[in-house]
Short mmCIF file of N, CA and C in Angstrom, two decimals:
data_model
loop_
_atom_site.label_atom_id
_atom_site.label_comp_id
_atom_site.label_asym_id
_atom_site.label_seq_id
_atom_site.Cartn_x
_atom_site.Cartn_y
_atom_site.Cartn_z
N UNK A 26 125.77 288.60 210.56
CA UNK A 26 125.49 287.50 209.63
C UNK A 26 124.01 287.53 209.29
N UNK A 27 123.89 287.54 208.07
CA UNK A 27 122.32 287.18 207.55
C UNK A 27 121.84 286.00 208.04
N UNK A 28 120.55 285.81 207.31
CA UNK A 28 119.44 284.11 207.59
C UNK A 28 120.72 283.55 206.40
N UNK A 29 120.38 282.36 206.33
CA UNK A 29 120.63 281.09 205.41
C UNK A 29 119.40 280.59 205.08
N UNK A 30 119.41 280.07 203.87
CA UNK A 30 117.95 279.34 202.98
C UNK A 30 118.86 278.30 202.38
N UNK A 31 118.34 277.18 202.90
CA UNK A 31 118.64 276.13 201.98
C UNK A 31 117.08 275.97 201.25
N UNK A 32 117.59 275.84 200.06
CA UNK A 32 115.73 275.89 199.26
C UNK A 32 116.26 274.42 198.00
N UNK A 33 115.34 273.55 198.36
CA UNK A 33 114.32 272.30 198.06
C UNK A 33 113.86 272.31 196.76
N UNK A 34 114.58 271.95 195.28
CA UNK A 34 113.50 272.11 194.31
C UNK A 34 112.99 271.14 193.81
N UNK A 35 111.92 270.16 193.71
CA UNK A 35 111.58 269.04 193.44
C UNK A 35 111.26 269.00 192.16
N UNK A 36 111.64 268.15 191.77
CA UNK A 36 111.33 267.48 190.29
C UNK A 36 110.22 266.42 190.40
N UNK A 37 109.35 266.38 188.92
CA UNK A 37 108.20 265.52 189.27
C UNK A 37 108.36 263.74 190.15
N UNK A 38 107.99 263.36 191.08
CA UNK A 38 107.69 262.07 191.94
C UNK A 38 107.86 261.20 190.53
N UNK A 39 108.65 260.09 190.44
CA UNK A 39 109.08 259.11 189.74
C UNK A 39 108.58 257.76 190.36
N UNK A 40 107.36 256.87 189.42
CA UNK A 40 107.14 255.96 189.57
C UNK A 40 107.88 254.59 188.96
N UNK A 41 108.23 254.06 188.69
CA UNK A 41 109.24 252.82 188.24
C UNK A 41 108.36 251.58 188.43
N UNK A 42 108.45 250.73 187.47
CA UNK A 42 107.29 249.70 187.39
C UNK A 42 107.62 248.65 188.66
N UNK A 43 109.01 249.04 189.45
CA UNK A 43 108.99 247.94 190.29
C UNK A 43 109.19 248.26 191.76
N UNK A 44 107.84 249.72 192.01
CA UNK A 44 108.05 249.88 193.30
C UNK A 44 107.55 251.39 193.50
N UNK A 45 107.75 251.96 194.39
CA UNK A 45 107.14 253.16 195.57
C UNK A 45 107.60 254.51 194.52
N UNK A 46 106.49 255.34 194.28
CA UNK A 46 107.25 256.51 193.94
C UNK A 46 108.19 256.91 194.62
N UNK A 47 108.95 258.01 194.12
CA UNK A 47 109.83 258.54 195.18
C UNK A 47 110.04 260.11 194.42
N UNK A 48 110.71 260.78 194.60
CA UNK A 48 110.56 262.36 194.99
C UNK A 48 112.43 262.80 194.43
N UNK A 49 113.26 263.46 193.53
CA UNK A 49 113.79 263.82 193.51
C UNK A 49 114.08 265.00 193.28
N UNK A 50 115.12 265.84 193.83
CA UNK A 50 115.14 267.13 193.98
C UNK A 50 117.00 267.42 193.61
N UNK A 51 117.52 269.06 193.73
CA UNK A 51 118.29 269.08 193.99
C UNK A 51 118.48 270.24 194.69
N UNK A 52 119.30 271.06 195.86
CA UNK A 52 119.17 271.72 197.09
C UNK A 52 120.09 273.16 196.55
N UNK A 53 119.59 274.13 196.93
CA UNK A 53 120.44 275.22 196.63
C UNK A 53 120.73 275.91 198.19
N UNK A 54 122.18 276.40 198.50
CA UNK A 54 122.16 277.28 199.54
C UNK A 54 122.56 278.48 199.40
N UNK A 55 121.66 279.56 199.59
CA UNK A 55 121.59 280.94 199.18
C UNK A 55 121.83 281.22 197.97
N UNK A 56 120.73 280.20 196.89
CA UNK A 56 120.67 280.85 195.53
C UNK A 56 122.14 279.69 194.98
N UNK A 57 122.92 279.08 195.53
CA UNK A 57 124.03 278.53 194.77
C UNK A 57 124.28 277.19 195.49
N UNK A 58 123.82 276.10 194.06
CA UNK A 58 123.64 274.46 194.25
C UNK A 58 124.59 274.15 195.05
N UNK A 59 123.73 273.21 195.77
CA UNK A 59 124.89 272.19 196.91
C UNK A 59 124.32 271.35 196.76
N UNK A 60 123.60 270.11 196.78
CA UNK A 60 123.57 268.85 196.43
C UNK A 60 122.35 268.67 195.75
N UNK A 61 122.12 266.95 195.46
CA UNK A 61 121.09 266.45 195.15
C UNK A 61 120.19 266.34 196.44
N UNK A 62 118.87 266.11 196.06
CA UNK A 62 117.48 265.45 197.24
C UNK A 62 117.18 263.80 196.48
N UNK A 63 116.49 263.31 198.02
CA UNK A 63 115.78 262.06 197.16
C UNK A 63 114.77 262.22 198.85
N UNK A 64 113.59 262.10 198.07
CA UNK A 64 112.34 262.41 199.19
C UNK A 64 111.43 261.00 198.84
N UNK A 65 110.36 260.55 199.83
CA UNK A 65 109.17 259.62 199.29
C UNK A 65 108.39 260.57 198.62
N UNK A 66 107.28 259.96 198.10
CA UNK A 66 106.72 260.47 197.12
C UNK A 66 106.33 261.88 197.54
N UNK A 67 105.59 262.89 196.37
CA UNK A 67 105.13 263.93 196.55
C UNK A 67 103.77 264.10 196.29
N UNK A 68 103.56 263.81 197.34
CA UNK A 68 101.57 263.84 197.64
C UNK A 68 100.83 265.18 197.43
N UNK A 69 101.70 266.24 197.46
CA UNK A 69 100.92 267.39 197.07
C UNK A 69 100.34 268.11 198.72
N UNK A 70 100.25 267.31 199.55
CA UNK A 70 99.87 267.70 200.81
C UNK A 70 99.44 269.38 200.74
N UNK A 71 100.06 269.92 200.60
CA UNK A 71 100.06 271.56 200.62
C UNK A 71 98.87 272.05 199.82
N UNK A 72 98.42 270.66 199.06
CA UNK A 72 97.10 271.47 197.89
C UNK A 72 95.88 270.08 198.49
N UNK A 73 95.82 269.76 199.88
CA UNK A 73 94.93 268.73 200.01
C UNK A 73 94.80 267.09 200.04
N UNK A 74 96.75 266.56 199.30
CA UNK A 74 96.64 265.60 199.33
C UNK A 74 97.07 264.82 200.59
N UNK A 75 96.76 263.34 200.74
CA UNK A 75 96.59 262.75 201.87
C UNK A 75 97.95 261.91 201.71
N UNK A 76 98.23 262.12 203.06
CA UNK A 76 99.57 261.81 203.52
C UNK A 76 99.51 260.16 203.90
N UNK A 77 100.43 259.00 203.76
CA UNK A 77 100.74 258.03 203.41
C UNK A 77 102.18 257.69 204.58
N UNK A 78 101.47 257.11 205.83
CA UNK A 78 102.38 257.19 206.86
C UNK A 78 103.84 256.75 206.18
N UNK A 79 105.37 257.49 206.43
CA UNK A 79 106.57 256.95 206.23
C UNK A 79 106.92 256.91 204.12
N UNK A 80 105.61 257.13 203.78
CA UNK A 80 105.92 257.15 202.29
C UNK A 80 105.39 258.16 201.87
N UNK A 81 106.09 259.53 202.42
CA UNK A 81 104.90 260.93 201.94
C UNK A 81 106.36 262.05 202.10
N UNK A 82 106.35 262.47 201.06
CA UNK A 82 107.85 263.64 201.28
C UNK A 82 106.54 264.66 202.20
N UNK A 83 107.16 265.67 202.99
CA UNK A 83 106.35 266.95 203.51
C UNK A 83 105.86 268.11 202.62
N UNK A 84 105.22 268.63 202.96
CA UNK A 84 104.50 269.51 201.79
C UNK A 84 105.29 270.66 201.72
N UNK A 85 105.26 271.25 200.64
CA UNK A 85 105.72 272.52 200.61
C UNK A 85 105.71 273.62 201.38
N UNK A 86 106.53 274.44 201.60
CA UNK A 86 106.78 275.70 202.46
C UNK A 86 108.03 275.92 202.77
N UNK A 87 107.86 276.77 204.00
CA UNK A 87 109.51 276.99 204.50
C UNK A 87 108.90 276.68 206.48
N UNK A 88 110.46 276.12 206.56
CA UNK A 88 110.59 275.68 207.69
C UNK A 88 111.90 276.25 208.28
N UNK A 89 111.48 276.79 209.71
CA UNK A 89 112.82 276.56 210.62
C UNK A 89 113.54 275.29 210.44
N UNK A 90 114.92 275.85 210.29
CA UNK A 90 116.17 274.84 210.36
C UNK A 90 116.87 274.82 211.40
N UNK A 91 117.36 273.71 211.96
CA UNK A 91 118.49 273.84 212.87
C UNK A 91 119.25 272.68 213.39
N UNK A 92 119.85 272.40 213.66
CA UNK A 92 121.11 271.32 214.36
C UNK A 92 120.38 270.44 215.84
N UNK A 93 120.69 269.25 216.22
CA UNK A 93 119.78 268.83 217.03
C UNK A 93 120.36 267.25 217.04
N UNK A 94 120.31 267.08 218.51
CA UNK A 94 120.86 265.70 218.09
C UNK A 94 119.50 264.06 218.23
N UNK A 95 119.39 263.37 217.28
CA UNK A 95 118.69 262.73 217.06
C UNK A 95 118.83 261.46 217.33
N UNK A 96 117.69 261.00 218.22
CA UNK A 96 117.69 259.89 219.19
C UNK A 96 117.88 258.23 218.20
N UNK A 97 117.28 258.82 217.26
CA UNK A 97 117.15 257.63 216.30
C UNK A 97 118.47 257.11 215.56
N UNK A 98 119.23 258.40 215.23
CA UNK A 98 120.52 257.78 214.57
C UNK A 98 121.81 258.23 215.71
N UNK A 99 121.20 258.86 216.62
CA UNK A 99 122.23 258.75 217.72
C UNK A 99 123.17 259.46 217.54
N UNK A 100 123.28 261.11 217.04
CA UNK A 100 124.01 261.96 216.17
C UNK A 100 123.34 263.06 216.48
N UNK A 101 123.90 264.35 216.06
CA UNK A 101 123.71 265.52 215.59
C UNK A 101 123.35 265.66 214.20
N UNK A 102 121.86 265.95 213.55
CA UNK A 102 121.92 266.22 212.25
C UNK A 102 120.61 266.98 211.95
N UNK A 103 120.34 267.64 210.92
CA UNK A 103 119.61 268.84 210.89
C UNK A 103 118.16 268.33 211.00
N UNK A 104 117.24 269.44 211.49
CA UNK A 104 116.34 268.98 211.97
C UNK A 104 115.28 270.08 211.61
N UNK A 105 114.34 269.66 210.44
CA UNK A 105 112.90 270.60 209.93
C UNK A 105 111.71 270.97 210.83
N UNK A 106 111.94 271.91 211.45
CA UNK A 106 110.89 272.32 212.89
C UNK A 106 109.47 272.75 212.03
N UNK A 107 108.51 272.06 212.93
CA UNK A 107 107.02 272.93 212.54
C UNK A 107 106.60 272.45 211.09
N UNK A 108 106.60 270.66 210.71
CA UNK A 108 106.29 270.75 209.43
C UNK A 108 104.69 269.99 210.05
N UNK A 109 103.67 270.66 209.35
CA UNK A 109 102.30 270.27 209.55
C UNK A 109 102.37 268.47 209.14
N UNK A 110 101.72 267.99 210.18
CA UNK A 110 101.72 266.48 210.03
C UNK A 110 102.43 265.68 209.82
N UNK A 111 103.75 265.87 210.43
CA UNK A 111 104.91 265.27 210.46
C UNK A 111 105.56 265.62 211.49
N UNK A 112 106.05 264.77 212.93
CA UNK A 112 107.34 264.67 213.82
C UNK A 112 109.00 264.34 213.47
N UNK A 113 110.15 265.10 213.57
CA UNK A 113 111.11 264.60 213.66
C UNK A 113 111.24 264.20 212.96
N UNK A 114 110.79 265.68 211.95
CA UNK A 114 111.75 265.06 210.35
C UNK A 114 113.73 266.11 210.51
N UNK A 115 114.18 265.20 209.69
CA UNK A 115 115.62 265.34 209.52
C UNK A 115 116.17 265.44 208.04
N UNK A 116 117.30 265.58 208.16
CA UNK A 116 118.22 265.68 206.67
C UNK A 116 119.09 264.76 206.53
N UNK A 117 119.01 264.09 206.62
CA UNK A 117 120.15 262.59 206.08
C UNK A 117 120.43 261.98 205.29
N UNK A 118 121.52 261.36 205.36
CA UNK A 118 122.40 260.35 204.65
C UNK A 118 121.20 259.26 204.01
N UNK A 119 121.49 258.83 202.86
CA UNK A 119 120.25 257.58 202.32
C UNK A 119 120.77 257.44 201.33
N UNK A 120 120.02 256.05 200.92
CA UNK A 120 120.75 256.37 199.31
C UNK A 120 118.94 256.27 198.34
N UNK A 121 118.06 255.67 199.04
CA UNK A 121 116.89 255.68 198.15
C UNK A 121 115.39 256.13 199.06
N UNK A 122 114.39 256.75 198.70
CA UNK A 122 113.15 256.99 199.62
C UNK A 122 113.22 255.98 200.35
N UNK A 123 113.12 254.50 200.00
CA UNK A 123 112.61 254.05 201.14
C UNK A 123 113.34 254.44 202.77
N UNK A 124 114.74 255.08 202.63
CA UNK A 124 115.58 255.27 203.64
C UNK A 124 114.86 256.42 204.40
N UNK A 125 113.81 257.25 203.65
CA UNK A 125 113.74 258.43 204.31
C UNK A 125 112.96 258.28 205.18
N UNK A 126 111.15 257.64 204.88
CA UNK A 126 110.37 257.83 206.11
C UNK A 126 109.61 259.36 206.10
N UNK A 127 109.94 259.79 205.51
CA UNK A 127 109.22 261.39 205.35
C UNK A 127 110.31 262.33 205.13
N UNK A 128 111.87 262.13 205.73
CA UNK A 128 112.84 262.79 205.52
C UNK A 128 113.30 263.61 204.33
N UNK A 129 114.51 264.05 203.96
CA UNK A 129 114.69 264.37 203.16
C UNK A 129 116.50 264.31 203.06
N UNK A 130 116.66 263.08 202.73
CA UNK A 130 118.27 262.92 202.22
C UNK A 130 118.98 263.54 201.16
N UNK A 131 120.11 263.74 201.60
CA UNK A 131 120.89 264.85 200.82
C UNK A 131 122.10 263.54 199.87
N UNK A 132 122.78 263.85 199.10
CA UNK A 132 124.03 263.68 198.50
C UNK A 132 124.77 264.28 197.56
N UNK A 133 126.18 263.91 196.93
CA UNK A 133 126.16 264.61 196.04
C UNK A 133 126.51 264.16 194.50
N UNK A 134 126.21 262.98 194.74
CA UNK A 134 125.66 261.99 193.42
C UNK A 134 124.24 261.58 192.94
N UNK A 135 123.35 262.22 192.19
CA UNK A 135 122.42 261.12 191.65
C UNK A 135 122.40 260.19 191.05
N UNK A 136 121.74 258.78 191.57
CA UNK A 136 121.57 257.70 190.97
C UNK A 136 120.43 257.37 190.20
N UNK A 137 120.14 256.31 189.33
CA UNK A 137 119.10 255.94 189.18
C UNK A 137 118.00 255.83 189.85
N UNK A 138 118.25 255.41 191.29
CA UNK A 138 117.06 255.59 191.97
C UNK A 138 116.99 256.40 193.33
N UNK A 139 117.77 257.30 193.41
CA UNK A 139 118.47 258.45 194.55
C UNK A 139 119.60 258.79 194.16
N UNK A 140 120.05 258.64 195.40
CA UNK A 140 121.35 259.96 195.63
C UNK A 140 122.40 258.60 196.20
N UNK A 141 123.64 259.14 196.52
CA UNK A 141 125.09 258.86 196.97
C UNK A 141 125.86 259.70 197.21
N UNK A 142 126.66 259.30 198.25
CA UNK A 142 127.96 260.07 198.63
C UNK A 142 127.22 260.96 199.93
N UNK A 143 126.43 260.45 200.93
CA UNK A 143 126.02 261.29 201.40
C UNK A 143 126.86 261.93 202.89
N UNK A 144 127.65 261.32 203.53
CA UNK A 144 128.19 261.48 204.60
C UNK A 144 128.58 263.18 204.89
N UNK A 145 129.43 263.37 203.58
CA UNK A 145 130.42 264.48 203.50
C UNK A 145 129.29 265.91 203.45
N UNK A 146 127.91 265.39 202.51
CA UNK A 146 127.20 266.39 202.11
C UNK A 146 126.44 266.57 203.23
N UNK A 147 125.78 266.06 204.25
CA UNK A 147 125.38 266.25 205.57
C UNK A 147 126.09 266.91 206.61
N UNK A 148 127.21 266.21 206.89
CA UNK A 148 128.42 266.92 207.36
C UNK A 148 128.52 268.25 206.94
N UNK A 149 128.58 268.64 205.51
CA UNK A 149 128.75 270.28 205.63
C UNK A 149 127.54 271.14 205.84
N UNK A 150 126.52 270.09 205.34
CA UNK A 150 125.32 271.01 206.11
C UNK A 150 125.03 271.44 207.39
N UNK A 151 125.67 270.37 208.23
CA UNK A 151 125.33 270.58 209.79
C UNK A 151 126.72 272.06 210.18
N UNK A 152 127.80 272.17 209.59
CA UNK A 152 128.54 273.10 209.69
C UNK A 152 128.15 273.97 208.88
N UNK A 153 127.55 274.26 207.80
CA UNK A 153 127.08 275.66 207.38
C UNK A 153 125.99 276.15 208.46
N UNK A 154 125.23 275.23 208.75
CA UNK A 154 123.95 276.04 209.55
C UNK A 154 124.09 276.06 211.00
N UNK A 155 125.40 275.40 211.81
CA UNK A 155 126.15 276.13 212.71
C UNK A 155 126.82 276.92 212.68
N UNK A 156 127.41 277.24 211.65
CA UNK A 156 128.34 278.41 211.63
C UNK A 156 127.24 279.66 211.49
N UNK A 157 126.09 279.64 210.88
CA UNK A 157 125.16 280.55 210.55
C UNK A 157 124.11 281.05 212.11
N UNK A 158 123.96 280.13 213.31
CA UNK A 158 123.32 280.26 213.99
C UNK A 158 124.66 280.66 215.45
N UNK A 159 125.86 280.56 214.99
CA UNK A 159 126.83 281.07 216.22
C UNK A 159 127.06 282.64 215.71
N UNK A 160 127.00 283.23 214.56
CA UNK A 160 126.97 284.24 214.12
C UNK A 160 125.34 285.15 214.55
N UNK A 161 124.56 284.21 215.31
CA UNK A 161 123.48 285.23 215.20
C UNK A 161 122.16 284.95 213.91
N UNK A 162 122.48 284.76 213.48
CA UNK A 162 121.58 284.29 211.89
C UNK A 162 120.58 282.92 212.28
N UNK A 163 119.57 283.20 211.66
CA UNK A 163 118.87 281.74 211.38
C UNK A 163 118.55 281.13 210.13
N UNK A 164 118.20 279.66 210.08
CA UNK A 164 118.49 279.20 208.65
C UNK A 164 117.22 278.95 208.65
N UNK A 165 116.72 278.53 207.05
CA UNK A 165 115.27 277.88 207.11
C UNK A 165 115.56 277.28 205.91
N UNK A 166 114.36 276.35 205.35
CA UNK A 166 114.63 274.98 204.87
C UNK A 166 113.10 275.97 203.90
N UNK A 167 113.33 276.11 202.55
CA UNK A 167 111.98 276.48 201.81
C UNK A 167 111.94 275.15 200.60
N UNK A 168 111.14 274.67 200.91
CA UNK A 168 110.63 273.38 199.88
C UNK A 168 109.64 273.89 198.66
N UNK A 169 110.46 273.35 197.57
CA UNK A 169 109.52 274.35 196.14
C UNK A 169 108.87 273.13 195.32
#
């Protein structure tokens, strides 16, 4: 079995006159779409900008991916290793930034102000990138 790339493409940070930028994206795995993103804003971090505790998507790059179970939602769900200035970021269920915290929630509806439908689209993520790491393979998470 090869690596897996789930790769991150962000669309410009959306301000709305009644509240927090926020960050939308939509996720490709190996080159072929699988859901929408909804991130906090996009600070640019990667080119110098200053990070904004809980309201800052992570900066660009690629990250180890992997499965992990998380104390906070009390579950198994994917987990972005090694992102500079950020702990225990994850991939979850949300429906708007403010849900994320730095995260990066998946679905497979966009809304006006995020995403929906996220249960099912997490769920297959945590089984694509187990099935990819019992085969031998590792996944990584490249944010564009």
């Amino acid at each position: 079995m090869s690596d897996s790339v789930f790769t991150v493409l962000r669309e410009p940070s959306v301000r709305p006159a009644s509240g927090e930028a926020y960050t939308l994206g939509r996720v490709y795995y190996n080159g072929v779409f699988f859901c929408f993103s909804c991130e906090d804003e996009d600070r640019k971090l990667e080119s110098g900008g200053v990070k904004v505790k809980t309201k800052t998507a992570i900066p660009r790059g690629v990250y180890d991916l992997t499965v992990s179970f998380s104390h906070r939602f009390q579950k198994e769900l994917p987990e972005v290793l090694s992102v500079p200035q950020f702990q225990g970021i994850r991939i979850h269920g949300g429906n708007k930034a403010e849900d994320s915290e730095g995260c990066i929630l998946t679905g497979q509806v966009r809304t006006s102000t995020g995403i929906a439908k996220c249960a099912d689209t997490v769920a297959r993520m945590i089984a694509m990138i187990n099935q990819t790491e019992d085969l031998g393979g590792t996944c990584w998470l490249e944010v564009k």
